[in-house]
């Protein structure tokens, strides 16, 4: 057989298990799923129904256009929109009963003129990340009636992947202080990583993203999550090269002995970072295979001199349980989030749901 397209297997059972594991870790909180960015690349229409099967009824997206897609597969769910509401999205909010997260006084004014029946927005407050949110003075300027507009108080942690970081203590203190000004609101502070900081941080609702998709959100800990994506790429050619030959663009790699190389049909156009050159690895069964030379648009080359059993037409593992998106991120000088995003977004890999 001859194959040329890479295959991304998505394991929805692993996704569900991860969700349920995180739910066990935060048993007293609502576990919302963050499905922004097309569910981190895995596909809103595939991920949302799977999560509904395990009882998830609260979803976060970044944009109203994403919210519309969630609504089409989750007619009853609560759908929160992190980047909020504005002139460009108010119709989508109305048509799909989306819940805005309001982060600025100007956006709150806009909301008061464009309120949607039956919808209570979320108030995002700034506690240390300095990304988005009402400052303390903005909260203090709210009237008692205005405070009644909101359902939840939300903030986002900067360093929750480092359990002992001073910022966690700082942000929860800020959060709890501002919460006193809004005693009737429910609270949501933590994303995936914050869930592991304990009940204090879990509040009424947690917002699960990366960990649910199998990424390790606490690098100093063994990853407890199951891998959700497995990426395989076909070997197009296996070739013998002699001592002193050059491999790939720029002739950056010179062989020091006779070698057997495999040319694999996957490259940076499929979302692999070019910075993997010199450090990347793929796998065949348990055998680790080093990338050699530069990664090109459609191909990578690797050293299979000592690899047993690999033949043209077979697939190598590019991401699996043992070499995860986090590991590749570490090899490439980035993070697992970006690897997942790149691979899923390329549009070139064949996506198959693992049964
Ligand atoms: C993206 C995002 C999340 C999810 O974060 P993960 O690290 O992927 O769990 C939660 N809350 C906010 C505000 C976000 O922007």
mmCIF file of C-alpha atoms and ligand atoms in Angstrom:
data_model
loop_
_atom_site.group_PDB
_atom_site.id
_atom_site.type_symbol
_atom_site.label_atom_id
_atom_site.label_comp_id
_atom_site.label_asym_id
_atom_site.label_seq_id
_atom_site.Cartn_x
_atom_site.Cartn_y
_atom_site.Cartn_z
ATOM 1 C CA UNK A 1 0.000 0.000 0.000
ATOM 2 C CA UNK A 2 1.112 3.557 -0.624
ATOM 3 C CA UNK A 3 -0.136 6.327 1.596
ATOM 4 C CA UNK A 4 0.771 9.993 1.611
ATOM 5 C CA UNK A 5 -1.584 11.757 4.021
ATOM 6 C CA UNK A 6 -1.083 11.948 7.768
ATOM 7 C CA UNK A 7 -3.836 10.763 10.043
ATOM 8 C CA UNK A 8 -4.981 12.410 13.232
ATOM 9 C CA UNK A 9 -6.905 10.036 15.464
ATOM 10 C CA UNK A 10 -9.137 11.751 17.975
ATOM 11 C CA UNK A 11 -10.062 9.658 20.972
ATOM 12 C CA UNK A 12 -13.348 11.016 22.259
ATOM 13 C CA UNK A 13 -13.493 8.387 24.988
ATOM 14 C CA UNK A 14 -10.220 9.703 26.364
ATOM 15 C CA UNK A 15 -11.667 13.218 26.220
ATOM 16 C CA UNK A 16 -14.707 12.092 28.204
ATOM 17 C CA UNK A 17 -12.542 10.238 30.722
ATOM 18 C CA UNK A 18 -10.406 13.325 31.202
ATOM 19 C CA UNK A 19 -13.517 15.426 31.736
ATOM 20 C CA UNK A 20 -14.857 12.982 34.319
ATOM 21 C CA UNK A 21 -11.491 12.771 36.073
ATOM 22 C CA UNK A 22 -11.337 16.557 36.362
ATOM 23 C CA UNK A 23 -14.919 16.588 37.569
ATOM 24 C CA UNK A 24 -13.947 14.172 40.336
ATOM 25 C CA UNK A 25 -11.121 16.518 41.245
ATOM 26 C CA UNK A 26 -13.597 19.402 41.557
ATOM 27 C CA UNK A 27 -16.664 17.536 42.806
ATOM 28 C CA UNK A 28 -18.494 20.541 44.202
ATOM 29 C CA UNK A 29 -18.118 22.790 41.182
ATOM 30 C CA UNK A 30 -19.871 23.017 37.865
ATOM 31 C CA UNK A 31 -17.394 21.776 35.273
ATOM 32 C CA UNK A 32 -17.677 23.936 32.196
ATOM 33 C CA UNK A 33 -15.809 22.954 29.037
ATOM 34 C CA UNK A 34 -13.790 25.524 27.145
ATOM 35 C CA UNK A 35 -14.338 24.858 23.439
ATOM 36 C CA UNK A 36 -12.934 28.079 21.979
ATOM 37 C CA UNK A 37 -10.718 27.909 18.911
ATOM 38 C CA UNK A 38 -12.818 25.090 17.451
ATOM 39 C CA UNK A 39 -12.394 23.068 20.648
ATOM 40 C CA UNK A 40 -8.621 23.602 20.596
ATOM 41 C CA UNK A 41 -8.660 22.408 17.016
ATOM 42 C CA UNK A 42 -10.457 19.117 17.597
ATOM 43 C CA UNK A 43 -13.806 20.312 16.251
ATOM 44 C CA UNK A 44 -16.704 21.901 18.125
ATOM 45 C CA UNK A 45 -19.303 19.666 16.468
ATOM 46 C CA UNK A 46 -17.433 16.560 17.565
ATOM 47 C CA UNK A 47 -16.322 17.618 21.043
ATOM 48 C CA UNK A 48 -19.482 19.284 22.342
ATOM 49 C CA UNK A 49 -21.840 16.305 21.768
ATOM 50 C CA UNK A 50 -19.275 13.963 23.355
ATOM 51 C CA UNK A 51 -19.088 16.155 26.448
ATOM 52 C CA UNK A 52 -22.852 16.460 26.649
ATOM 53 C CA UNK A 53 -22.968 12.671 26.894
ATOM 54 C CA UNK A 54 -21.017 12.875 30.144
ATOM 55 C CA UNK A 55 -23.227 15.590 31.563
ATOM 56 C CA UNK A 56 -21.500 18.806 30.553
ATOM 57 C CA UNK A 57 -24.006 21.605 30.067
ATOM 58 C CA UNK A 58 -21.802 24.712 30.283
ATOM 59 C CA UNK A 59 -19.466 25.782 27.495
ATOM 60 C CA UNK A 60 -17.059 28.658 27.037
ATOM 61 C CA UNK A 61 -16.011 30.020 23.657
ATOM 62 C CA UNK A 62 -13.993 33.103 22.784
ATOM 63 C CA UNK A 63 -16.220 34.498 20.035
ATOM 64 C CA UNK A 64 -19.935 34.631 19.296
ATOM 65 C CA UNK A 65 -19.404 32.889 15.943
ATOM 66 C CA UNK A 66 -18.059 29.935 17.899
ATOM 67 C CA UNK A 67 -21.017 30.167 20.255
ATOM 68 C CA UNK A 68 -23.390 29.840 17.327
ATOM 69 C CA UNK A 69 -21.734 26.555 16.386
ATOM 70 C CA UNK A 70 -21.963 25.265 19.959
ATOM 71 C CA UNK A 71 -25.639 26.206 20.029
ATOM 72 C CA UNK A 72 -26.314 24.164 16.891
ATOM 73 C CA UNK A 73 -25.243 20.992 18.723
ATOM 74 C CA UNK A 74 -26.267 21.944 22.284
ATOM 75 C CA UNK A 75 -29.754 23.449 22.203
ATOM 76 C CA UNK A 76 -30.131 23.720 25.990
ATOM 77 C CA UNK A 77 -26.600 24.487 27.154
ATOM 78 C CA UNK A 78 -25.289 27.623 28.811
ATOM 79 C CA UNK A 79 -22.825 29.160 26.363
ATOM 80 C CA UNK A 80 -20.460 31.837 27.641
ATOM 81 C CA UNK A 81 -18.499 34.105 25.285
ATOM 82 C CA UNK A 82 -15.163 35.193 26.753
ATOM 83 C CA UNK A 83 -14.391 38.107 24.423
ATOM 84 C CA UNK A 84 -17.786 39.592 25.128
ATOM 85 C CA UNK A 85 -20.484 41.348 23.153
ATOM 86 C CA UNK A 86 -20.332 44.264 20.713
ATOM 87 C CA UNK A 87 -21.836 45.754 17.586
ATOM 88 C CA UNK A 88 -20.360 42.973 15.483
ATOM 89 C CA UNK A 89 -21.936 40.187 17.516
ATOM 90 C CA UNK A 90 -25.125 41.386 19.217
ATOM 91 C CA UNK A 91 -27.365 39.626 16.682
ATOM 92 C CA UNK A 92 -25.561 36.316 17.210
ATOM 93 C CA UNK A 93 -26.026 36.722 20.958
ATOM 94 C CA UNK A 94 -29.753 37.303 20.526
ATOM 95 C CA UNK A 95 -30.335 34.513 18.024
ATOM 96 C CA UNK A 96 -28.357 31.938 20.003
ATOM 97 C CA UNK A 97 -29.022 33.051 23.568
ATOM 98 C CA UNK A 98 -25.325 33.458 24.284
ATOM 99 C CA UNK A 99 -24.045 34.772 27.600
ATOM 100 C CA UNK A 100 -21.446 37.533 27.347
ATOM 101 C CA UNK A 101 -18.460 37.804 29.638
ATOM 102 C CA UNK A 102 -18.180 41.539 30.230
ATOM 103 C CA UNK A 103 -14.673 42.840 30.774
ATOM 104 C CA UNK A 104 -14.817 46.614 30.379
ATOM 105 C CA UNK A 105 -17.113 49.419 31.590
ATOM 106 C CA UNK A 106 -17.696 50.376 27.929
ATOM 107 C CA UNK A 107 -18.880 46.871 27.148
ATOM 108 C CA UNK A 108 -21.156 46.976 30.177
ATOM 109 C CA UNK A 109 -22.726 50.195 28.882
ATOM 110 C CA UNK A 110 -23.251 48.504 25.540
ATOM 111 C CA UNK A 111 -24.911 45.574 27.304
ATOM 112 C CA UNK A 112 -27.281 47.861 29.244
ATOM 113 C CA UNK A 113 -28.511 49.273 25.909
ATOM 114 C CA UNK A 114 -28.694 45.875 24.221
ATOM 115 C CA UNK A 115 -29.831 43.535 26.981
ATOM 116 C CA UNK A 116 -31.214 40.159 26.016
ATOM 117 C CA UNK A 117 -34.205 38.790 27.888
ATOM 118 C CA UNK A 118 -33.383 35.958 30.239
ATOM 119 C CA UNK A 119 -29.608 36.365 29.935
ATOM 120 C CA UNK A 120 -27.408 37.463 32.824
ATOM 121 C CA UNK A 121 -23.821 38.232 31.806
ATOM 122 C CA UNK A 122 -20.623 37.307 33.600
ATOM 123 C CA UNK A 123 -18.410 39.999 35.103
ATOM 124 C CA UNK A 124 -14.705 39.505 34.406
ATOM 125 C CA UNK A 125 -12.399 41.145 36.907
ATOM 126 C CA UNK A 126 -8.682 41.746 36.663
ATOM 127 C CA UNK A 127 -6.730 40.168 39.526
ATOM 128 C CA UNK A 128 -3.164 40.016 38.252
ATOM 129 C CA UNK A 129 -2.942 38.606 34.744
ATOM 130 C CA UNK A 130 -3.412 42.049 33.220
ATOM 131 C CA UNK A 131 -5.215 40.677 30.246
ATOM 132 C CA UNK A 132 -8.868 41.674 30.436
ATOM 133 C CA UNK A 133 -11.277 42.723 33.117
ATOM 134 C CA UNK A 134 -12.824 45.341 35.386
ATOM 135 C CA UNK A 135 -10.312 46.943 37.739
ATOM 136 C CA UNK A 136 -11.200 47.438 41.362
ATOM 137 C CA UNK A 137 -12.206 51.052 40.717
ATOM 138 C CA UNK A 138 -14.520 49.934 37.892
ATOM 139 C CA UNK A 139 -16.226 47.470 40.221
ATOM 140 C CA UNK A 140 -16.574 50.137 42.889
ATOM 141 C CA UNK A 141 -18.290 52.409 40.374
ATOM 142 C CA UNK A 142 -21.097 49.879 39.780
ATOM 143 C CA UNK A 143 -24.424 50.769 41.446
ATOM 144 C CA UNK A 144 -26.257 48.160 43.517
ATOM 145 C CA UNK A 145 -28.769 47.751 40.682
ATOM 146 C CA UNK A 146 -26.023 47.284 38.133
ATOM 147 C CA UNK A 147 -24.409 44.590 40.266
ATOM 148 C CA UNK A 148 -27.672 42.656 40.056
ATOM 149 C CA UNK A 149 -27.243 42.364 36.290
ATOM 150 C CA UNK A 150 -24.562 39.685 36.595
ATOM 151 C CA UNK A 151 -24.709 35.975 37.321
ATOM 152 C CA UNK A 152 -21.015 35.129 37.836
ATOM 153 C CA UNK A 153 -17.828 36.852 38.846
ATOM 154 C CA UNK A 154 -14.921 35.571 36.717
ATOM 155 C CA UNK A 155 -11.172 35.967 36.768
ATOM 156 C CA UNK A 156 -8.272 34.070 35.227
ATOM 157 C CA UNK A 157 -5.027 32.905 36.846
ATOM 158 C CA UNK A 158 -1.613 33.716 35.409
ATOM 159 C CA UNK A 159 0.530 31.015 37.024
ATOM 160 C CA UNK A 160 -1.752 28.201 38.117
ATOM 161 C CA UNK A 161 0.528 25.685 36.396
ATOM 162 C CA UNK A 162 3.040 26.421 39.165
ATOM 163 C CA UNK A 163 1.284 25.427 42.390
ATOM 164 C CA UNK A 164 3.603 27.374 44.686
ATOM 165 C CA UNK A 165 3.801 30.525 42.647
ATOM 166 C CA UNK A 166 3.151 33.657 44.744
ATOM 167 C CA UNK A 167 0.803 34.895 42.026
ATOM 168 C CA UNK A 168 -1.806 32.254 42.916
ATOM 169 C CA UNK A 169 -2.066 33.530 46.474
ATOM 170 C CA UNK A 170 -2.093 37.103 45.260
ATOM 171 C CA UNK A 171 -4.841 36.531 42.709
ATOM 172 C CA UNK A 172 -7.149 34.556 44.990
ATOM 173 C CA UNK A 173 -6.817 37.254 47.633
ATOM 174 C CA UNK A 174 -7.724 39.944 45.092
ATOM 175 C CA UNK A 175 -10.590 37.816 43.828
ATOM 176 C CA UNK A 176 -12.029 37.104 47.264
ATOM 177 C CA UNK A 177 -11.759 40.779 48.194
ATOM 178 C CA UNK A 178 -13.612 41.968 45.127
ATOM 179 C CA UNK A 179 -16.143 39.205 45.586
ATOM 180 C CA UNK A 180 -17.133 40.867 48.867
ATOM 181 C CA UNK A 181 -18.396 43.823 46.851
ATOM 182 C CA UNK A 182 -20.584 41.433 44.834
ATOM 183 C CA UNK A 183 -21.872 38.972 47.419
ATOM 184 C CA UNK A 184 -24.770 37.711 45.322
ATOM 185 C CA UNK A 185 -22.735 36.558 42.364
ATOM 186 C CA UNK A 186 -21.401 33.070 41.883
ATOM 187 C CA UNK A 187 -17.662 32.684 41.218
ATOM 188 C CA UNK A 188 -15.409 31.128 38.626
ATOM 189 C CA UNK A 189 -11.642 31.547 38.860
ATOM 190 C CA UNK A 190 -9.838 28.468 37.597
ATOM 191 C CA UNK A 191 -9.046 26.900 34.241
ATOM 192 C CA UNK A 192 -7.638 23.352 33.985
ATOM 193 C CA UNK A 193 -4.492 24.035 35.962
ATOM 194 C CA UNK A 194 -6.289 25.858 38.791
ATOM 195 C CA UNK A 195 -8.455 22.799 39.440
ATOM 196 C CA UNK A 196 -5.408 21.146 40.992
ATOM 197 C CA UNK A 197 -4.817 24.027 43.394
ATOM 198 C CA UNK A 198 -7.592 22.779 45.667
ATOM 199 C CA UNK A 199 -11.134 23.577 46.606
ATOM 200 C CA UNK A 200 -10.425 27.231 47.424
ATOM 201 C CA UNK A 201 -9.634 27.801 43.797
ATOM 202 C CA UNK A 202 -12.468 25.720 42.390
ATOM 203 C CA UNK A 203 -15.307 28.030 43.460
ATOM 204 C CA UNK A 204 -18.766 27.497 41.904
ATOM 205 C CA UNK A 205 -17.526 26.711 38.409
ATOM 206 C CA UNK A 206 -14.235 25.661 36.804
ATOM 207 C CA UNK A 207 -13.420 26.176 33.135
ATOM 208 C CA UNK A 208 -11.742 23.097 31.689
ATOM 209 C CA UNK A 209 -9.661 23.422 28.565
ATOM 210 C CA UNK A 210 -6.187 22.054 27.945
ATOM 211 C CA UNK A 211 -6.219 19.211 30.480
ATOM 212 C CA UNK A 212 -9.453 17.880 29.075
ATOM 213 C CA UNK A 213 -7.755 17.681 25.665
ATOM 214 C CA UNK A 214 -4.935 15.673 27.237
ATOM 215 C CA UNK A 215 -2.332 18.374 27.742
ATOM 216 C CA UNK A 216 -0.318 18.497 30.931
ATOM 217 C CA UNK A 217 -1.115 21.806 32.598
ATOM 218 C CA UNK A 218 1.330 21.282 35.457
ATOM 219 C CA UNK A 219 4.743 20.505 34.003
ATOM 220 C CA UNK A 220 6.218 19.580 37.393
ATOM 221 C CA UNK A 221 3.704 16.762 37.732
ATOM 222 C CA UNK A 222 3.209 13.493 35.923
ATOM 223 C CA UNK A 223 0.423 14.011 33.407
ATOM 224 C CA UNK A 224 -2.714 12.346 34.744
ATOM 225 C CA UNK A 225 -4.626 12.956 31.540
ATOM 226 C CA UNK A 226 -5.180 10.493 28.734
ATOM 227 C CA UNK A 227 -3.878 11.442 25.302
ATOM 228 C CA UNK A 228 -6.775 12.556 23.105
ATOM 229 C CA UNK A 229 -4.859 12.958 19.848
ATOM 230 C CA UNK A 230 -2.632 10.479 18.076
ATOM 231 C CA UNK A 231 -0.874 11.626 14.930
ATOM 232 C CA UNK A 232 0.574 9.189 12.420
ATOM 233 C CA UNK A 233 2.439 9.919 9.217
ATOM 234 C CA UNK A 234 3.261 7.558 6.352
ATOM 235 C CA UNK A 235 6.767 6.694 5.226
ATOM 236 C CA UNK A 236 6.963 7.412 1.490
ATOM 237 C CA UNK A 237 10.499 6.234 0.934
ATOM 238 C CA UNK A 238 13.366 4.494 2.665
ATOM 239 C CA UNK A 239 16.781 5.157 1.161
ATOM 240 C CA UNK A 240 20.390 4.182 1.785
ATOM 241 C CA UNK A 241 22.808 7.090 1.837
ATOM 242 C CA UNK A 242 26.577 6.888 1.982
ATOM 243 C CA UNK A 243 29.035 8.480 4.337
ATOM 244 C CA UNK A 244 29.489 12.205 3.666
ATOM 245 C CA UNK A 245 26.155 12.936 1.991
ATOM 246 C CA UNK A 246 23.976 15.887 2.931
ATOM 247 C CA UNK A 247 20.352 15.673 3.929
ATOM 248 C CA UNK A 248 17.669 18.291 3.385
ATOM 249 C CA UNK A 249 17.535 21.987 2.535
ATOM 250 C CA UNK A 250 20.585 23.986 3.388
ATOM 251 C CA UNK A 251 22.631 20.781 3.540
ATOM 252 C CA UNK A 252 22.583 21.285 7.277
ATOM 253 C CA UNK A 253 23.094 17.620 8.093
ATOM 254 C CA UNK A 254 26.086 15.628 6.852
ATOM 255 C CA UNK A 255 26.147 11.876 7.332
ATOM 256 C CA UNK A 256 29.075 10.475 9.279
ATOM 257 C CA UNK A 257 28.524 6.902 8.163
ATOM 258 C CA UNK A 258 26.384 4.897 5.807
ATOM 259 C CA UNK A 259 22.817 5.410 6.873
ATOM 260 C CA UNK A 260 19.306 4.374 6.124
ATOM 261 C CA UNK A 261 16.892 7.296 6.098
ATOM 262 C CA UNK A 262 13.118 7.443 5.909
ATOM 263 C CA UNK A 263 11.271 10.249 4.177
ATOM 264 C CA UNK A 264 8.004 10.786 5.952
ATOM 265 C CA UNK A 265 5.043 12.588 4.441
ATOM 266 C CA UNK A 266 4.532 15.277 7.060
ATOM 267 C CA UNK A 267 6.099 18.698 7.403
ATOM 268 C CA UNK A 268 5.598 22.147 8.753
ATOM 269 C CA UNK A 269 2.559 22.645 6.539
ATOM 270 C CA UNK A 270 0.892 19.960 8.650
ATOM 271 C CA UNK A 271 1.480 22.023 11.736
ATOM 272 C CA UNK A 272 4.781 20.632 12.953
ATOM 273 C CA UNK A 273 7.063 23.448 14.104
ATOM 274 C CA UNK A 274 10.119 23.936 11.930
ATOM 275 C CA UNK A 275 12.087 24.404 15.122
ATOM 276 C CA UNK A 276 11.901 20.625 15.636
ATOM 277 C CA UNK A 277 14.919 20.312 13.358
ATOM 278 C CA UNK A 278 17.818 18.787 15.200
ATOM 279 C CA UNK A 279 15.640 17.848 18.167
ATOM 280 C CA UNK A 280 12.452 16.206 16.955
ATOM 281 C CA UNK A 281 11.576 12.555 17.200
ATOM 282 C CA UNK A 282 9.047 10.152 15.741
ATOM 283 C CA UNK A 283 8.360 6.606 16.809
ATOM 284 C CA UNK A 284 7.873 3.185 15.297
ATOM 285 C CA UNK A 285 6.487 0.768 17.843
ATOM 286 C CA UNK A 286 8.806 1.405 20.796
ATOM 287 C CA UNK A 287 11.721 2.600 18.710
ATOM 288 C CA UNK A 288 12.667 6.253 18.828
ATOM 289 C CA UNK A 289 13.676 7.776 15.506
ATOM 290 C CA UNK A 290 15.638 11.047 15.339
ATOM 291 C CA UNK A 291 14.768 13.711 12.799
ATOM 292 C CA UNK A 292 17.729 14.767 10.703
ATOM 293 C CA UNK A 293 18.199 17.827 8.512
ATOM 294 C CA UNK A 294 15.627 20.564 8.124
ATOM 295 C CA UNK A 295 11.954 19.941 8.286
ATOM 296 C CA UNK A 296 10.415 20.962 4.973
ATOM 297 C CA UNK A 297 6.868 21.901 4.020
ATOM 298 C CA UNK A 298 5.636 18.416 3.232
ATOM 299 C CA UNK A 299 8.367 16.093 4.480
ATOM 300 C CA UNK A 300 10.641 15.227 7.278
ATOM 301 C CA UNK A 301 13.686 12.984 7.087
ATOM 302 C CA UNK A 302 14.784 10.718 9.877
ATOM 303 C CA UNK A 303 17.466 8.203 10.716
ATOM 304 C CA UNK A 304 16.151 4.650 10.574
ATOM 305 C CA UNK A 305 19.510 2.903 10.277
ATOM 306 C CA UNK A 306 18.877 0.769 13.364
ATOM 307 C CA UNK A 307 15.110 0.688 13.265
ATOM 308 C CA UNK A 308 13.617 -2.749 12.911
ATOM 309 C CA UNK A 309 10.597 -3.663 10.864
ATOM 310 C CA UNK A 310 9.828 -0.291 9.306
ATOM 311 C CA UNK A 311 8.982 -0.406 5.612
ATOM 312 C CA UNK A 312 7.760 2.021 2.978
ATOM 313 C CA UNK A 313 4.014 2.489 3.276
ATOM 314 C CA UNK A 314 3.992 2.032 7.028
ATOM 315 C CA UNK A 315 3.130 4.795 9.453
ATOM 316 C CA UNK A 316 5.322 6.303 12.148
ATOM 317 C CA UNK A 317 3.845 7.855 15.273
ATOM 318 C CA UNK A 318 4.337 11.596 15.428
ATOM 319 C CA UNK A 319 2.218 12.127 18.561
ATOM 320 C CA UNK A 320 1.105 9.313 20.831
ATOM 321 C CA UNK A 321 0.688 8.408 24.495
ATOM 322 C CA UNK A 322 4.451 8.395 25.045
ATOM 323 C CA UNK A 323 5.358 11.408 22.965
ATOM 324 C CA UNK A 324 2.599 13.926 23.531
ATOM 325 C CA UNK A 325 1.937 17.401 22.210
ATOM 326 C CA UNK A 326 3.630 18.650 25.403
ATOM 327 C CA UNK A 327 6.769 16.637 24.620
ATOM 328 C CA UNK A 328 6.880 17.909 21.077
ATOM 329 C CA UNK A 329 6.313 21.414 22.408
ATOM 330 C CA UNK A 330 9.306 20.967 24.704
ATOM 331 C CA UNK A 331 11.454 19.733 21.794
ATOM 332 C CA UNK A 332 10.356 22.637 19.612
ATOM 333 C CA UNK A 333 10.647 25.401 22.193
ATOM 334 C CA UNK A 334 6.909 25.987 22.468
ATOM 335 C CA UNK A 335 3.956 24.529 24.392
ATOM 336 C CA UNK A 336 1.562 21.666 23.779
ATOM 337 C CA UNK A 337 -1.319 24.099 23.189
ATOM 338 C CA UNK A 338 0.433 25.488 20.124
ATOM 339 C CA UNK A 339 1.298 22.042 18.752
ATOM 340 C CA UNK A 340 -2.310 20.895 19.028
ATOM 341 C CA UNK A 341 -3.502 24.109 17.431
ATOM 342 C CA UNK A 342 -1.055 23.818 14.523
ATOM 343 C CA UNK A 343 -1.672 20.184 13.730
ATOM 344 C CA UNK A 344 -5.439 20.407 13.919
ATOM 345 C CA UNK A 345 -5.631 23.644 11.950
ATOM 346 C CA UNK A 346 -3.465 22.659 9.006
ATOM 347 C CA UNK A 347 -6.444 21.168 7.215
ATOM 348 C CA UNK A 348 -4.078 18.659 5.625
ATOM 349 C CA UNK A 349 -4.262 15.782 8.038
ATOM 350 C CA UNK A 350 -7.041 13.284 7.727
ATOM 351 C CA UNK A 351 -9.047 13.387 10.949
ATOM 352 C CA UNK A 352 -10.555 10.133 12.143
ATOM 353 C CA UNK A 353 -12.448 9.493 15.362
ATOM 354 C CA UNK A 354 -11.016 6.555 17.261
ATOM 355 C CA UNK A 355 -13.651 3.995 18.053
HETATM 356 C C1 LIG B 1 -8.691 29.573 27.449
HETATM 357 C C2 LIG B 1 -9.281 29.914 28.753
HETATM 358 C C3 LIG B 1 -9.589 28.897 29.679
HETATM 359 C C4 LIG B 1 -9.161 27.463 29.503
HETATM 360 O O1 LIG B 1 -7.796 27.373 29.851
HETATM 361 P P1 LIG B 1 -6.998 25.980 29.839
HETATM 362 O O2 LIG B 1 -5.642 26.352 30.316
HETATM 363 O O3 LIG B 1 -6.970 25.526 28.423
HETATM 364 O O4 LIG B 1 -7.706 25.050 30.725
HETATM 365 C C5 LIG B 1 -10.281 29.257 30.812
HETATM 366 N N1 LIG B 1 -10.622 30.548 31.068
HETATM 367 C C6 LIG B 1 -10.292 31.547 30.219
HETATM 368 C C7 LIG B 1 -10.681 32.941 30.566
HETATM 369 C C8 LIG B 1 -9.596 31.275 29.046
HETATM 370 O O5 LIG B 1 -9.255 32.270 28.229
#
